[in-house]
Amino acid sequence: MKQKMKARAVAVKVLLRVIVDGRSLSVALPEQLVKLSDPTERPLTQELCYGVMRYGVRLEAIAKQLLNKPLKRKDRDVECLILLGLYQLIYMRIPPHAVVAETVEAVNAIGKGWARGLVNAVLRNFQRGEQKLLAKADSTPVARYAHPEWLLAMIKRGWPDEWQAIAEGNNHYPPMVLRVNPAHGSREAYLQRLQDEGVAATALTALPSAVVLQQSVEVERLPGFGAGDVSVQDGAAQLAAWLLNPQAGERLLDACAAPGGKCCHLLEQTPEAREVVAIDIDEERLQRVRENLTRLNLQAEVVCGDASRPDAWWDGQPFDRILLDAPCSASGVIRRHPDIKQLRREEDIDRLVVLQGEILAALWPLLAPGGLLLYATCSIFPQENHLQIERFLQTHHDATAQSVSASWGRAMPVGRQLLPGDEGMDGFYYAPLLKSAG
Amino acid sequence: MALLHILRFPDPRLRLVSAPVTAVDETIRRLIDDMLETMYAAPGIGLAAPQVDVAQRVVVVDASPEGDAPVCLVNPEIISHEGVEIMEEGCLSVPGFHENVERAGRIKVRALDREGQPFELEAEGLLAVCIQHEIDHLDGKLFVDYLSEIKRKRIQKKMEKQRRFSM
């Protein structure tokens, strides 16, 4: 038998994979989308999943008011369905009667026929008391900003004046940003091609290579995507190659390279580089690096290895420039990966800070005298960013922080920080570190 | 393990009445494993042996939301049923079509397991519907048989057309 699987039921399965099994949305979605009986419901299913991840904390606060007693652990699927229903009623432009009918209908597909009346009653009661329920939920910042308590507290500690804007920025839908391959034509020429295809786009002024689309499109609709004319990459991530600024004849290391966006950018920008070594600890994700290199017809030495243990993979030849895009909380890219709110735990942060410090210290000896290491994270937490670098500078006297004069972001005691939404870009931190020549 | 080819409506082999399994041996266990793999890959929540061109009374189902609760039923028999459940069903042998079918809401089934041991299973909701749907296959019956003649003919025409174009 083949079960009729419609958008809401598949969305529940995706959410369970994330909430119960701890898988990331970008893995769980494609895995479950194949179950849809009607493939045209893919965009709707995706929107439902991203929406519930984005606003889950607020939706939970509302659901709590509507449920007499909390649902059992084994009924997490029913809870997900209720959150899906609330998300549609609050944030989507689907007629409410259709929301209730379609959401209630999904109880059968998830094997919880008994919950039909419950889901129906919860959604109808929400419609009746909408204003009051929203007002009550929003009386706490946690629900109003739809962030878990620890995350909101940590943002507040790091950015006492900006935390509200950051939290709001995290809930905004991110723009789709492209990186134009200079070897295949100019940005102006590509903007023209997009216009000819009827895809509305503008140049991102902070960067010479970036194009912002007014609306997301499937990559297949992008002219020349398969031929490598263009890649999908946020502006903030594109800054890495410009800041590292590699020169002809140099040997480069891209540490923690997967999925390879920045590695490809380095090669696009400096085809005359002597060699680019891309390492990552995750063999599966390195496959993505190889795919990206192939699509763009670029060559790099792709190595599976632990950046904090170079003895296992380094050939002893120094690098002129190193890009260290360190593993981090990803707190700057929550707008792109709202499942971070669900998956990340407070205790992860300390562990990541230790790991970042280890990798940085382990890679520093690989850098040639006079060379440049660019430390980058997609985090907004000071302990992963400028506090990390300040600590490093105290113990490494052959390192100096290079100041970044730029129009984007804000200057930190060392390095430069972009907050989510600054110039339309993701949250990122960059610190270029120079090694003294002597 | 291997992926098996699934027959499509209106293939006449789907109309055969399957024979009871006389001994649950290695061949049957192999068939069960291959059927499960085929079902998960489809993806589907139930598969009966005649759908993969083996006219024997073997059924595999997994109606769990996570797809991690496979059940195999050899020589299954419904020993009691009650209630009514109407669900939109589809079939791996009739891809692309879903229609409402009325069946019992709760059933008790007796069958042999993968080792040939008899067991009984009580099921309700989706699992009950799925088991009934699969046992129908063993008797040469398809979910389209529950539809009006007009609907069934329409589906048959479309399926025949699909096959002509894909050959």
Coordinates of C-alpha atoms in Angstrom, one line a residue, chain B:
Chain B
M1 CA 19.1 -8.1 -0.7
A2 CA 17.7 -6.9 -3.9
L3 CA 15.1 -4.5 -5.2
L4 CA 12.3 -6.4 -6.9
H5 CA 10.2 -5.2 -9.9
I6 CA 6.7 -4.2 -8.9
L7 CA 3.8 -5.3 -11.2
R8 CA 1.4 -2.5 -12.3
F9 CA -2.4 -2.5 -12.6
P10 CA -3.9 -3.9 -14.9
D11 CA -1.3 -6.7 -15.0
P12 CA -3.3 -9.9 -15.0
R13 CA -0.8 -11.5 -12.5
L14 CA -2.2 -9.2 -9.8
R15 CA -5.5 -11.0 -10.2
L16 CA -4.1 -14.5 -9.2
V17 CA -5.1 -16.0 -5.9
S18 CA -1.8 -16.7 -4.0
A19 CA -1.0 -20.1 -2.6
P20 CA -0.3 -20.6 1.2
V21 CA 3.3 -21.0 2.1
T22 CA 4.0 -24.6 3.1
A23 CA 7.3 -24.0 4.9
V24 CA 9.0 -20.7 6.0
D25 CA 12.5 -21.5 4.8
E26 CA 15.5 -19.5 3.5
T27 CA 13.8 -18.8 0.2
I28 CA 10.8 -17.2 2.0
R29 CA 13.1 -15.3 4.4
R30 CA 15.0 -14.0 1.4
L31 CA 11.7 -13.0 -0.3
I32 CA 10.7 -11.1 2.9
D33 CA 14.0 -9.2 3.1
D34 CA 13.8 -8.3 -0.6
M35 CA 10.2 -7.2 -0.2
L36 CA 11.0 -5.0 2.7
E37 CA 13.8 -3.4 0.9
T38 CA 11.6 -2.8 -2.2
M39 CA 8.8 -1.4 0.0
Y40 CA 11.0 1.1 1.8
A41 CA 12.7 2.1 -1.4
A42 CA 9.4 2.7 -3.2
P43 CA 8.5 4.3 -0.7
G44 CA 5.5 2.4 0.5
I45 CA 4.0 1.2 3.8
G46 CA 3.0 -2.3 2.7
L47 CA 3.8 -4.8 -0.1
A48 CA 2.3 -8.2 -0.9
A49 CA 4.2 -11.0 -2.7
P50 CA 2.0 -11.1 -5.8
Q51 CA 2.9 -7.5 -6.4
V52 CA 6.5 -8.7 -7.1
D53 CA 5.2 -11.6 -9.1
V54 CA 5.4 -14.3 -6.4
A55 CA 2.0 -15.9 -6.0
Q56 CA 2.5 -16.9 -2.3
R57 CA 0.8 -15.6 0.8
V58 CA 3.5 -13.3 2.1
V59 CA 2.9 -9.7 3.2
V60 CA 5.2 -7.0 4.7
V61 CA 4.0 -3.8 6.2
D62 CA 5.4 -0.8 8.2
A63 CA 2.9 1.9 9.1
S64 CA 5.1 3.5 11.7
P65 CA 5.8 7.2 11.3
E66 CA 9.5 6.6 11.5
G67 CA 9.5 3.6 9.2
D68 CA 11.3 1.5 11.7
A69 CA 8.7 -1.1 12.7
P70 CA 8.6 -3.7 9.9
V71 CA 6.1 -6.5 10.3
C72 CA 6.0 -9.6 8.1
L73 CA 3.0 -11.8 7.9
V74 CA 3.0 -15.3 6.3
N75 CA -0.3 -16.9 5.5
P76 CA -2.2 -14.1 7.3
E77 CA -5.8 -14.5 8.3
I78 CA -8.2 -11.9 9.7
I79 CA -9.9 -13.6 12.7
S80 CA -12.0 -10.6 13.9
H81 CA -12.8 -7.1 12.8
E82 CA -14.9 -4.2 14.0
G83 CA -15.6 -0.6 13.4
V84 CA -15.2 1.5 10.2
E85 CA -12.2 3.5 8.9
I86 CA -12.3 5.5 5.7
M87 CA -8.9 6.4 4.4
E88 CA -7.4 7.7 1.2
E89 CA -5.4 4.7 -0.1
G90 CA -2.9 4.3 -2.8
C91 CA -1.0 1.3 -4.1
L92 CA 2.5 0.7 -5.3
S93 CA 0.9 -1.2 -8.2
V94 CA -1.3 1.8 -9.1
P95 CA 1.1 4.7 -8.7
G96 CA -0.2 8.2 -8.7
F97 CA -3.8 7.5 -7.7
H98 CA -5.4 7.9 -4.2
E99 CA -9.0 7.2 -3.4
N100 CA -11.1 6.8 -0.3
V101 CA -11.8 3.2 0.7
E102 CA -13.9 2.0 3.6
R103 CA -12.5 -0.8 5.7
A104 CA -12.7 -2.2 9.3
G105 CA -11.1 0.1 11.8
R106 CA -9.8 -2.6 14.1
I107 CA -8.7 -6.1 13.2
K108 CA -7.1 -9.1 14.8
V109 CA -4.8 -11.1 12.5
R110 CA -3.2 -14.5 12.8
A111 CA -0.1 -15.3 10.8
L112 CA 3.3 -16.9 10.8
D113 CA 6.4 -14.8 11.5
R114 CA 9.8 -14.7 9.7
E115 CA 10.8 -17.9 11.6
G116 CA 7.5 -19.7 10.9
Q117 CA 6.1 -19.2 14.4
P118 CA 2.4 -18.5 14.7
F119 CA 1.4 -15.2 16.3
E120 CA -1.6 -12.9 16.6
L121 CA -1.6 -9.1 16.1
E122 CA -4.2 -6.5 16.9
A123 CA -4.1 -3.5 14.8
E124 CA -6.1 -0.3 14.3
G125 CA -6.1 2.8 12.2
L126 CA -3.5 3.0 9.5
L127 CA -1.8 -0.3 10.3
A128 CA -5.2 -2.1 10.2
V129 CA -6.1 -0.5 6.9
C130 CA -2.7 -1.4 5.5
I131 CA -2.9 -5.1 6.5
Q132 CA -6.4 -5.4 5.0
H133 CA -5.1 -3.8 1.8
E134 CA -2.2 -6.3 1.5
I135 CA -4.3 -9.4 2.4
D136 CA -6.6 -8.3 -0.5
H137 CA -3.7 -8.6 -2.8
L138 CA -3.2 -12.3 -1.8
D139 CA -6.8 -12.9 -3.1
G140 CA -6.2 -11.0 -6.3
K141 CA -8.1 -8.0 -5.1
L142 CA -7.0 -4.3 -5.5
F143 CA -8.2 -1.1 -3.8
V144 CA -9.6 0.1 -7.1
D145 CA -12.1 -2.7 -6.9
Y146 CA -13.9 -0.8 -4.1
L147 CA -14.4 2.2 -6.4
S148 CA -17.2 2.9 -8.8
E149 CA -16.8 1.3 -12.2
I150 CA -16.4 4.7 -13.8
K151 CA -13.5 5.6 -11.5
R152 CA -11.9 2.2 -11.9
K153 CA -12.1 2.4 -15.7
R154 CA -10.7 5.9 -15.7
I155 CA -7.7 4.8 -13.6
Q156 CA -7.2 1.7 -15.8
K157 CA -7.2 3.8 -19.0
K158 CA -4.6 6.2 -17.5
M159 CA -2.4 3.3 -16.3
E160 CA -2.5 1.7 -19.7
K161 CA -1.6 4.9 -21.4
Q162 CA 1.3 5.4 -19.0
R163 CA 2.6 2.0 -19.9
R164 CA 2.4 2.6 -23.6
F165 CA 4.4 5.7 -23.2
S166 CA 7.0 4.2 -21.0
M167 CA 7.6 1.3 -23.3

